Tab-separated table of N, CA and C in Angstrom:
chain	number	residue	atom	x	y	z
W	1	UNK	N	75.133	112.378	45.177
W	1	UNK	CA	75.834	113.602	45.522
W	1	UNK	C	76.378	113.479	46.946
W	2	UNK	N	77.694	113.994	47.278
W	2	UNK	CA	78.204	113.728	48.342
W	2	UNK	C	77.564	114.929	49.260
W	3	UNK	N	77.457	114.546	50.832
W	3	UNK	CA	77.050	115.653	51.758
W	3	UNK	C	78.503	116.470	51.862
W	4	UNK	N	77.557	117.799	51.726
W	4	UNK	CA	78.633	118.813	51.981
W	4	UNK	C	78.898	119.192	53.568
W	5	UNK	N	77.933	118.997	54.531
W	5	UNK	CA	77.704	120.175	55.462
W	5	UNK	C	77.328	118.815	56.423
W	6	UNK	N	77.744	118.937	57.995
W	6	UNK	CA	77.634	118.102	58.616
W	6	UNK	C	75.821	118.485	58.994
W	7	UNK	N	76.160	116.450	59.522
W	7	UNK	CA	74.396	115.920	59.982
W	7	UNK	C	74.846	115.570	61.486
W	8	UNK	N	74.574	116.209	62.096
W	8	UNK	CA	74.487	115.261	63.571
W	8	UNK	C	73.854	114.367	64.238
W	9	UNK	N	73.082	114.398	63.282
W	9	UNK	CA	72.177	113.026	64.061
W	9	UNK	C	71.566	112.561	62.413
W	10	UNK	N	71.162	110.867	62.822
W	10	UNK	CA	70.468	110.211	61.534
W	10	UNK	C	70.023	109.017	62.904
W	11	UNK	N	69.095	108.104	61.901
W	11	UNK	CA	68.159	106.910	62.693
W	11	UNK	C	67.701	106.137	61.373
W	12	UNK	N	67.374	105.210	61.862
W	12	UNK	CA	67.337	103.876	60.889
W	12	UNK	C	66.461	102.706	61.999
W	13	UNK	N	66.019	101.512	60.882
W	13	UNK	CA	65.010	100.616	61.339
W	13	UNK	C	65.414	99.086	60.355
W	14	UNK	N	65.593	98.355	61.071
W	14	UNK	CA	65.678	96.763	60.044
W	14	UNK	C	64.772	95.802	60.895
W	15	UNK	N	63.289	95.956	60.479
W	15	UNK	CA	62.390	95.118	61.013
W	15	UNK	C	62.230	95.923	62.374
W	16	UNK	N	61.843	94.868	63.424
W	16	UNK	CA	61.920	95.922	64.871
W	16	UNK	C	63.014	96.565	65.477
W	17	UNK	N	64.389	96.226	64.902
W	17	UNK	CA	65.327	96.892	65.293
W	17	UNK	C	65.510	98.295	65.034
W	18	UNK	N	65.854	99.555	66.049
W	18	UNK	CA	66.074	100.599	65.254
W	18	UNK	C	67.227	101.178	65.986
W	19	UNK	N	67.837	102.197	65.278
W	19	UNK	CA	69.124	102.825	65.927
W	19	UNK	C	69.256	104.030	65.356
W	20	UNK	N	69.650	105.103	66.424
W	20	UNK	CA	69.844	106.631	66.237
W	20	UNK	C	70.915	106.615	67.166
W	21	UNK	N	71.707	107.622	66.196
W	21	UNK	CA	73.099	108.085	66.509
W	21	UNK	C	72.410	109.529	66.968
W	22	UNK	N	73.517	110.259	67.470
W	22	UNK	CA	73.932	111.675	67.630
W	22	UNK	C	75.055	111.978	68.148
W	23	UNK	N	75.352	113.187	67.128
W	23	UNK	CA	76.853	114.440	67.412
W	23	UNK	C	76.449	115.130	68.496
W	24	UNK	N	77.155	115.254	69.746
W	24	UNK	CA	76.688	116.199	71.226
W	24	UNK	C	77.808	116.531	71.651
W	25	UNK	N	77.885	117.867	72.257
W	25	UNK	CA	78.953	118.231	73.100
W	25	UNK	C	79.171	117.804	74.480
W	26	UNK	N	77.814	117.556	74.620
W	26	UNK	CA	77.427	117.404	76.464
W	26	UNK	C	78.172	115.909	76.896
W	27	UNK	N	79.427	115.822	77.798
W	27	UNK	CA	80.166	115.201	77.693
W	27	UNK	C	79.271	114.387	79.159
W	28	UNK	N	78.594	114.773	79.611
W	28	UNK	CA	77.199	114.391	81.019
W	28	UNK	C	76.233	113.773	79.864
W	29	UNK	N	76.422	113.601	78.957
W	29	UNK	CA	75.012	112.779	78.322
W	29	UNK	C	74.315	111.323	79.367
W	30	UNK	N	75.572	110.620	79.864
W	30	UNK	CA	75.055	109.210	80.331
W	30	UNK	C	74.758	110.211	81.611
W	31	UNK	N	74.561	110.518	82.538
W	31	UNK	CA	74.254	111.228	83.910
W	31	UNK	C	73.086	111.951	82.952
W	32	UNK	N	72.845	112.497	82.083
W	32	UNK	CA	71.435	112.824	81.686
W	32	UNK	C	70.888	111.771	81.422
W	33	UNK	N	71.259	110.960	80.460
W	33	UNK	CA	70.253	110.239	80.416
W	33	UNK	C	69.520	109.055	81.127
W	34	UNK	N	70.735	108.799	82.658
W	34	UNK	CA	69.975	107.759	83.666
W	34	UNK	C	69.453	108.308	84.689
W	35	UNK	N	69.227	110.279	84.309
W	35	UNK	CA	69.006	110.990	85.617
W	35	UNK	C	67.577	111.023	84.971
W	36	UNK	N	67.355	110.826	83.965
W	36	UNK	CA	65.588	111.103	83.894
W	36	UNK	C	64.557	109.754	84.253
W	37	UNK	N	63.700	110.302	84.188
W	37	UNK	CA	62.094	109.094	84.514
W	37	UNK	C	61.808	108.794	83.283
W	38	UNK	N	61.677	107.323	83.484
W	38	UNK	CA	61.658	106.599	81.991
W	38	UNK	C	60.627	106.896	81.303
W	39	UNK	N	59.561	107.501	81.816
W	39	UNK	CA	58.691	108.362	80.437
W	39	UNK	C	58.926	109.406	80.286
W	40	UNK	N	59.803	109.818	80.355
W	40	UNK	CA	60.321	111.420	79.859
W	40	UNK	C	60.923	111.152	78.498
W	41	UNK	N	60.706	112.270	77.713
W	41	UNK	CA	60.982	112.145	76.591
W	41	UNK	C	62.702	112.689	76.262
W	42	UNK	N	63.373	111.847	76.151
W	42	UNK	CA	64.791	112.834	75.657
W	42	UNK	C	65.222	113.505	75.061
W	43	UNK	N	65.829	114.739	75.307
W	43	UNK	CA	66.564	115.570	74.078
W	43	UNK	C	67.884	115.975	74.743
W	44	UNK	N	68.546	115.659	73.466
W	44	UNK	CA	70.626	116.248	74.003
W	44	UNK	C	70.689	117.212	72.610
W	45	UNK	N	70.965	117.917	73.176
W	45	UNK	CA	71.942	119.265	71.771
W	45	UNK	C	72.990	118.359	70.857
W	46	UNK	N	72.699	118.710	69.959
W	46	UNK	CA	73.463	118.205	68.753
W	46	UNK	C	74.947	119.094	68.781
W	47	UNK	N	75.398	118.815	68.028
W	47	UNK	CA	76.748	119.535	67.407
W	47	UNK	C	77.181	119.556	65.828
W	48	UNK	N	77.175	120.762	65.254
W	48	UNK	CA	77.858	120.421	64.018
W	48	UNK	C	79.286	120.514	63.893
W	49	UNK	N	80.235	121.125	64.647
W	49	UNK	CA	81.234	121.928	64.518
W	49	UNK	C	81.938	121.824	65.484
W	50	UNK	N	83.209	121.235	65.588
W	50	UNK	CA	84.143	121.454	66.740
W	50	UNK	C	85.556	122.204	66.323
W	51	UNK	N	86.224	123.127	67.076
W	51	UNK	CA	87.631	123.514	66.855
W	51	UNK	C	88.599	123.136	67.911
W	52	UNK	N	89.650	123.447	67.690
W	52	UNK	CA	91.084	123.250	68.164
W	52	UNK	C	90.478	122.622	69.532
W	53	UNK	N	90.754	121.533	70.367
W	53	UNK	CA	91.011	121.291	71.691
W	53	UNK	C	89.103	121.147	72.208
W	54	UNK	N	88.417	120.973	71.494
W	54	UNK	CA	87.089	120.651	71.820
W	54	UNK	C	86.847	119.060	71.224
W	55	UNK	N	85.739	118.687	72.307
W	55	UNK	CA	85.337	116.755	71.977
W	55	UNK	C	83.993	117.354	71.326
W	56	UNK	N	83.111	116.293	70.670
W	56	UNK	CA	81.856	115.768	70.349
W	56	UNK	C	81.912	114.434	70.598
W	57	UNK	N	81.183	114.155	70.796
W	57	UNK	CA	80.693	112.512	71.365
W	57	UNK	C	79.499	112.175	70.294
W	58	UNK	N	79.807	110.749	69.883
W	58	UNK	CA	78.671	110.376	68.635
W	58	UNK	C	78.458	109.104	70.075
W	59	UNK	N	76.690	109.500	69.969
W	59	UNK	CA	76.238	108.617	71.168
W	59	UNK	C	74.865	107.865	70.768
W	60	UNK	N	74.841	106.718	70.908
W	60	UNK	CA	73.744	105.944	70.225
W	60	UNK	C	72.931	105.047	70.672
W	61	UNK	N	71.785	105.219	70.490
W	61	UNK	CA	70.560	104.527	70.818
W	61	UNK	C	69.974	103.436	70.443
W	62	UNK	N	69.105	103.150	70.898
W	62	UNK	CA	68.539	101.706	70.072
W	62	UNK	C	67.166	101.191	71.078
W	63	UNK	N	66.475	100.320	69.958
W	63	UNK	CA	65.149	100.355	70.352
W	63	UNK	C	64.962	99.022	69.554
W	64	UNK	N	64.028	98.071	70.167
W	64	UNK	CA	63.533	96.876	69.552
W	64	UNK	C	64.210	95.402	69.590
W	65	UNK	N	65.286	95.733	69.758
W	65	UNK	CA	66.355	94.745	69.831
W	65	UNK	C	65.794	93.088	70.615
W	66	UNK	N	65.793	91.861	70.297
W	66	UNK	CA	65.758	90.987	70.694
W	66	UNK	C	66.359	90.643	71.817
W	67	UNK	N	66.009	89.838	72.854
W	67	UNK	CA	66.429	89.152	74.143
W	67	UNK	C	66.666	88.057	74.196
W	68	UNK	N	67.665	87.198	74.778
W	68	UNK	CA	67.629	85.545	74.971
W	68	UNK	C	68.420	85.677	76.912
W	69	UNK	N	67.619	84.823	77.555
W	69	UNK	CA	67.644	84.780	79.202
W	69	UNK	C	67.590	86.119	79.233
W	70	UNK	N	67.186	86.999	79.178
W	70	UNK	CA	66.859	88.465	79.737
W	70	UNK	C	67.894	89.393	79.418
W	71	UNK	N	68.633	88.882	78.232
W	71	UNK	CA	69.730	89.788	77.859
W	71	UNK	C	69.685	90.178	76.208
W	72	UNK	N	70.132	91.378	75.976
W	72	UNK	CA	70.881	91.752	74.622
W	72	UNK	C	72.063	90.771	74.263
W	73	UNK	N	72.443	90.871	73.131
W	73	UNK	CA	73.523	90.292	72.561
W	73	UNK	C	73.981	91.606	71.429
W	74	UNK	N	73.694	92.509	71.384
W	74	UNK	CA	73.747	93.736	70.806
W	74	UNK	C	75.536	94.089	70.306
W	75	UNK	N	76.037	93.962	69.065
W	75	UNK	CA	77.191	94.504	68.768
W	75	UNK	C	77.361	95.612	67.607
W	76	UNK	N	78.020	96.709	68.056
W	76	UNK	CA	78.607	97.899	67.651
W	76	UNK	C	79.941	98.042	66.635
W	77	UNK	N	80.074	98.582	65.874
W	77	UNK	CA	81.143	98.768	65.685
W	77	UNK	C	80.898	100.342	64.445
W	78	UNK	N	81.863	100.758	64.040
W	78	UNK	CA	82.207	102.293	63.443
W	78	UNK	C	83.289	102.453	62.384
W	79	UNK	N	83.469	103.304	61.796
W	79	UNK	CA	84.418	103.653	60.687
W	79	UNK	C	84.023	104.930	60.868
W	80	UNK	N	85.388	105.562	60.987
W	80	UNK	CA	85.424	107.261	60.979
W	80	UNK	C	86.160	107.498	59.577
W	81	UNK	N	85.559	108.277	58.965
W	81	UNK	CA	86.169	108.705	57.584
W	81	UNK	C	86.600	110.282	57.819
W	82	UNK	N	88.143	110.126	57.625
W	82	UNK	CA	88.476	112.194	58.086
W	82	UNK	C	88.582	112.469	56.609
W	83	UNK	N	88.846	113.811	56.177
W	83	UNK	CA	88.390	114.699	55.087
W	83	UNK	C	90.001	114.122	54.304
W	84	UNK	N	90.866	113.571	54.929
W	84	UNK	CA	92.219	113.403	54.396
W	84	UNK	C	92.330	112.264	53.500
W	85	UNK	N	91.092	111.420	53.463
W	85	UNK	CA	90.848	109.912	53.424
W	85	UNK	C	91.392	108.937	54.064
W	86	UNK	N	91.829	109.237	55.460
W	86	UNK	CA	92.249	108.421	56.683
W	86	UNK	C	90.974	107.485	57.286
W	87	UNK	N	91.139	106.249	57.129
W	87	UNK	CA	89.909	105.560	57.981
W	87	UNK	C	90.353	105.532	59.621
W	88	UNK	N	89.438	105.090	60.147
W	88	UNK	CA	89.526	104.581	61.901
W	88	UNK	C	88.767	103.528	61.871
W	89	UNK	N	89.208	102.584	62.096
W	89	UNK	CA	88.302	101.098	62.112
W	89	UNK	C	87.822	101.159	63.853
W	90	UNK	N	87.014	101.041	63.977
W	90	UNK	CA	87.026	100.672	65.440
W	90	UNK	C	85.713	99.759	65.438
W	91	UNK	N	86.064	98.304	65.769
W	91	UNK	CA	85.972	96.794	65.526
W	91	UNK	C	84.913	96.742	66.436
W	92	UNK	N	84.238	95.116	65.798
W	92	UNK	CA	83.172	94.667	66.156
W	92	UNK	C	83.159	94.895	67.831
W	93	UNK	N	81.950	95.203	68.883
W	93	UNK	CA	82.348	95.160	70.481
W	93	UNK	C	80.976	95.019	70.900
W	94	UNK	N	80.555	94.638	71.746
W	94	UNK	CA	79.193	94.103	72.479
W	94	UNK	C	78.670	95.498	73.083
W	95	UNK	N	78.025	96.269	72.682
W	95	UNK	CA	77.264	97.436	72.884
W	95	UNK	C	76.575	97.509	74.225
W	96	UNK	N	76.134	96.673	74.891
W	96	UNK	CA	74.716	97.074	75.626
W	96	UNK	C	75.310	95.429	76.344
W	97	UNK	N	75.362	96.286	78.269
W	97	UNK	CA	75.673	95.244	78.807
W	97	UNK	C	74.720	95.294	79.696
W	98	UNK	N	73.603	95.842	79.856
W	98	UNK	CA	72.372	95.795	80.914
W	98	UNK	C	71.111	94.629	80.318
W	99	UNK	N	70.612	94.254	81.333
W	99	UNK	CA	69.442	93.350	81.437
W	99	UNK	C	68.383	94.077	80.789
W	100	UNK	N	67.787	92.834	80.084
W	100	UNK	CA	66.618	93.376	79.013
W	100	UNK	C	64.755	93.936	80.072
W	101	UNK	N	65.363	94.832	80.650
W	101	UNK	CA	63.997	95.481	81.440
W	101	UNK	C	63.227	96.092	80.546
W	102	UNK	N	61.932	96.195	81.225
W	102	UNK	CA	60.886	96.683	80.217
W	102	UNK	C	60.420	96.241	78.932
W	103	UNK	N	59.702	96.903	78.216
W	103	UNK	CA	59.515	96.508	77.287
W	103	UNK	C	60.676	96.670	76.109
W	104	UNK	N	60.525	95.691	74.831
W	104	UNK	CA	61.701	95.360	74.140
W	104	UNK	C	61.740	96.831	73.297
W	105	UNK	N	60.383	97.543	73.370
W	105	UNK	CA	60.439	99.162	72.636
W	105	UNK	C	61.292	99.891	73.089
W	106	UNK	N	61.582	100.035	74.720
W	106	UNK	CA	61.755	101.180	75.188
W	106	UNK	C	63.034	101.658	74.237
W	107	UNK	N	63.411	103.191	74.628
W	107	UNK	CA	64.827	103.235	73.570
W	107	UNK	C	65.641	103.492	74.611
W	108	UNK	N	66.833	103.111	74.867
W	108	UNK	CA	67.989	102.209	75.426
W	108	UNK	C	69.524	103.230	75.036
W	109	UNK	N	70.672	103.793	75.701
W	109	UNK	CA	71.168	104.009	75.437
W	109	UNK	C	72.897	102.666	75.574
W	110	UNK	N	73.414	102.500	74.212
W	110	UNK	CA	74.537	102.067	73.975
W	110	UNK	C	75.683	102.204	75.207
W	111	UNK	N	76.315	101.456	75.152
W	111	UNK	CA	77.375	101.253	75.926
W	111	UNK	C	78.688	101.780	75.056
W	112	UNK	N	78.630	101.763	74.097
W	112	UNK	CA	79.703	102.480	72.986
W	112	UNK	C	79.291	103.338	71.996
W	113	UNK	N	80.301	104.320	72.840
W	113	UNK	CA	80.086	106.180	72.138
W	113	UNK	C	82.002	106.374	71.524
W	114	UNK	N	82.108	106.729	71.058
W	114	UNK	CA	83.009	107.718	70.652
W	114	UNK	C	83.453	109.165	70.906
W	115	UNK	N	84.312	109.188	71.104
W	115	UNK	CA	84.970	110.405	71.635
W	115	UNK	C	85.424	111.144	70.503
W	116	UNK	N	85.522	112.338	69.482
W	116	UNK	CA	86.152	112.945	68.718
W	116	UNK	C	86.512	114.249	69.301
W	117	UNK	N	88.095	114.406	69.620
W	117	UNK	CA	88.826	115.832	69.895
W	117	UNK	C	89.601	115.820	69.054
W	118	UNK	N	89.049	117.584	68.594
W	118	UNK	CA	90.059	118.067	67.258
W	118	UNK	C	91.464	118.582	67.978
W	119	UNK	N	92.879	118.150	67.490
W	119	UNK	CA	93.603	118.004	67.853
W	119	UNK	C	94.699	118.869	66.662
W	120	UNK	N	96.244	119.917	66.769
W	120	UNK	CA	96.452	120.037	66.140
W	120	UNK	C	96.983	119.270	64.965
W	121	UNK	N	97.251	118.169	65.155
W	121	UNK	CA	97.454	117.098	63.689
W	121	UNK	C	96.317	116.804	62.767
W	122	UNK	N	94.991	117.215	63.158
W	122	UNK	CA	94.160	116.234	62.728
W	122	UNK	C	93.656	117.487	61.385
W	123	UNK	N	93.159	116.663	60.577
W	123	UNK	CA	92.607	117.785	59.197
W	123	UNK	C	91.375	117.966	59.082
W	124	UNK	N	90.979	119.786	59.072
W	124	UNK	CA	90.284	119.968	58.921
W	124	UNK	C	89.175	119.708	57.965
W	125	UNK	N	87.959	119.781	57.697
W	125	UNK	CA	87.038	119.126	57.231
W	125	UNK	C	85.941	118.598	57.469
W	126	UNK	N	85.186	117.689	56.392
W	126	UNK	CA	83.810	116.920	57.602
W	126	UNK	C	84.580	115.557	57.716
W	127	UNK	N	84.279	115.494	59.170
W	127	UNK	CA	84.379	113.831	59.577
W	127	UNK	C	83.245	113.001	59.248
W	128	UNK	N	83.325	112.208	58.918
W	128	UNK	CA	81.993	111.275	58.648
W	128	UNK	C	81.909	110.255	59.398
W	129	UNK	N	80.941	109.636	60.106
W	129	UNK	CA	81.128	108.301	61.015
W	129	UNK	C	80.106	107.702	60.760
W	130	UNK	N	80.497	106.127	60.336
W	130	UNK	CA	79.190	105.635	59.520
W	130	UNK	C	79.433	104.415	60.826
W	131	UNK	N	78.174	104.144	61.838
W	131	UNK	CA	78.004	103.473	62.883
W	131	UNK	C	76.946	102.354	62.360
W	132	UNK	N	77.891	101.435	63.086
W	132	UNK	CA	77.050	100.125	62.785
W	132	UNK	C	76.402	99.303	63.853
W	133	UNK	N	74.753	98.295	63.745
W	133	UNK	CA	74.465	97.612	64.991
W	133	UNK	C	74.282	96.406	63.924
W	134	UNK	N	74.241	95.724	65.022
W	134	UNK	CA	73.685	94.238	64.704
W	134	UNK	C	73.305	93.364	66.054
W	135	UNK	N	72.217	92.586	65.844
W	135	UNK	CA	71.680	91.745	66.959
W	135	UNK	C	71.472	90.307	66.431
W	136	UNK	N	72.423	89.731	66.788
W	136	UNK	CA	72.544	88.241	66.046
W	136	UNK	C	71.277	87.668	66.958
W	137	UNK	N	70.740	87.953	67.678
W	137	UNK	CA	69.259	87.030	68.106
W	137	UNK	C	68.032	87.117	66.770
W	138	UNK	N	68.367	87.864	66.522
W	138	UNK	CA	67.619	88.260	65.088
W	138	UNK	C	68.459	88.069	63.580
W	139	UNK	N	69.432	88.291	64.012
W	139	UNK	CA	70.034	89.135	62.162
W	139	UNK	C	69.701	89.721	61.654
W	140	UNK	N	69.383	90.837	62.498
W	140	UNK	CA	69.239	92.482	62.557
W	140	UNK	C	70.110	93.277	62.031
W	141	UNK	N	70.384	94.418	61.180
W	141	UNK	CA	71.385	95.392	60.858
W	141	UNK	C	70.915	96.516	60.818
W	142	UNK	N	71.770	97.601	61.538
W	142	UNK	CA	71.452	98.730	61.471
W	142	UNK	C	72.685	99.662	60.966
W	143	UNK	N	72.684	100.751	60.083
W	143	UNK	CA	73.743	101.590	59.947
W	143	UNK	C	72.974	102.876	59.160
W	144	UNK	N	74.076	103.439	60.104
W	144	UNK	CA	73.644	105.266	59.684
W	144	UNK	C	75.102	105.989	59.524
W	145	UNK	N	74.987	107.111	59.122
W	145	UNK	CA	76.128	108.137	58.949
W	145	UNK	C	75.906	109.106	59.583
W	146	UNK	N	76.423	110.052	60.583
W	146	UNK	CA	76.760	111.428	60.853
W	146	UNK	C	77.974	111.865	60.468
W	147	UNK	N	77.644	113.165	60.619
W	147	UNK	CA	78.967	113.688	60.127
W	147	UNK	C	79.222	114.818	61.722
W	148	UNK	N	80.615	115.418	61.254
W	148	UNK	CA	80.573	116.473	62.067
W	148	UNK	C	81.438	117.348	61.042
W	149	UNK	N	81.950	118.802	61.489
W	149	UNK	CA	83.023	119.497	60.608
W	149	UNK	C	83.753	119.754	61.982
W	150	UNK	N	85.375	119.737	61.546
W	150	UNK	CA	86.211	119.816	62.262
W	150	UNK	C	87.093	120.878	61.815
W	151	UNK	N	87.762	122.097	62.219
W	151	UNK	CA	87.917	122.989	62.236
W	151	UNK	C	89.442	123.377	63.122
W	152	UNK	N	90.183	122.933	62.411
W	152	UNK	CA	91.961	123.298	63.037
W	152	UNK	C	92.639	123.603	61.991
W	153	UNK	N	93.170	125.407	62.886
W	153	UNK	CA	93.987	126.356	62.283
W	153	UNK	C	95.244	125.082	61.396
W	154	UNK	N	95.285	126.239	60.359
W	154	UNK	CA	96.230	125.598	59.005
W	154	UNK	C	97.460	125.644	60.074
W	155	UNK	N	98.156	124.625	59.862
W	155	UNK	CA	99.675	124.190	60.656
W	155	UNK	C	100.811	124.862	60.022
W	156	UNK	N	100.771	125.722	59.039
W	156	UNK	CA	101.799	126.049	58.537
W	156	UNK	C	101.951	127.628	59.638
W	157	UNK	N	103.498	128.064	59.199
W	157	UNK	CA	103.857	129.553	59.994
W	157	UNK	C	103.926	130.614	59.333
C-alpha cells in the first residue's frame, strides 16, 4: 500500500552501519548541531508540510561507518519523487568530509542535506525522498524514504 501522509523522519541499519534522515524547518540545524556537547542527546523538529515560498531541509545522520587512515569514505546520493512523477536524481557525492574522531558509534551529521522550497511551478502533493548511503570500506548500504507534503495554490485564475 502506498503512503498517503508524509513521514519526516525514517532510520535504517546494514550491519554496523546506520542512517537517519529527517524533514526540518530549522534552516540553523548545522549551528545546532556543532553548538552542542557531544553527550547531549539531539532533537530538531520535524516537518510535515511546507507552502508557497517555505524550505524543509532533509538532513542526515549516520553512525557506525568504517575508517581507513582516520577517515570516512562515506557516499550519499537521493532521488526526489514529486506527486507529478517528476524524478530529481541528485548523484553519487562523498558525504562526510571530517576526520574519524571518537568512537566509530558516535552519530555524525552528513555533509549533504537537501534543500526543498515550494515554489509556484512546483505540484502540489507528497514529495518523497528516498536517500541513499554507502561506505565502500565495508560495502555497507543504507536507504530510507521520507516524505514531506507540499502545498501550492492551484496556478490557474
Amino acid at each position: 500500500m502506498a503512503q498517503e501522509t508524509a513521514k519526516p523522519w525514517s532510520h535504517v541499519a546494514d550491519g554496523d552501519l546506520k542512517l537517519a534522515v529527517i524533514v526540518t524547518y530549522n534552516a540553523d540545524y548545522e549551528k545546532l548541531w556543532y553548538s552542542m556537547p557531544r553527550e547531549a542527546t539531539p532533537h530538531f523538529s520535524t516537518i510535515e508540510k511546507i507552502g508557497l515560498g517555505q524550505t524543509a531541509f532533509v538532513v542526515a545522520f549516520f553512525a557506525g561507518a568504517a575508517a581507513k587512515d582516520s577517515k570516512f569514505q562515506i557516499v550519499c546520493e537521493a532521488t526526489i519523487k514529486k506527486p507529478n512523477g517528476e524524478l530529481v536524481e541528485v548523484p553519487p557525492t562523498p558525504c562526510f568530509s571530517g576526520p574519524a574522531r571518537g568512537p566509530l558509534t558516535d552519530l555524525r551529521l552528513v555533509d549533504f542535506s537537501l534543500g526543498i522550497n515550494a515554489e509556484p511551478q512546483d505540484p502540489s502533493g507528497l514529495w518523497r525522498i528516498e536517500y541513499r548511503m554507502h561506505d565502500p570500506i565495508t560495502s555497507s548500504s543504507c536507504k530510507v524514504e521520507v516524505s514531506l507534503e507540499v502545498d501550492v495554490p492551484d496556478k490557474k485564475t
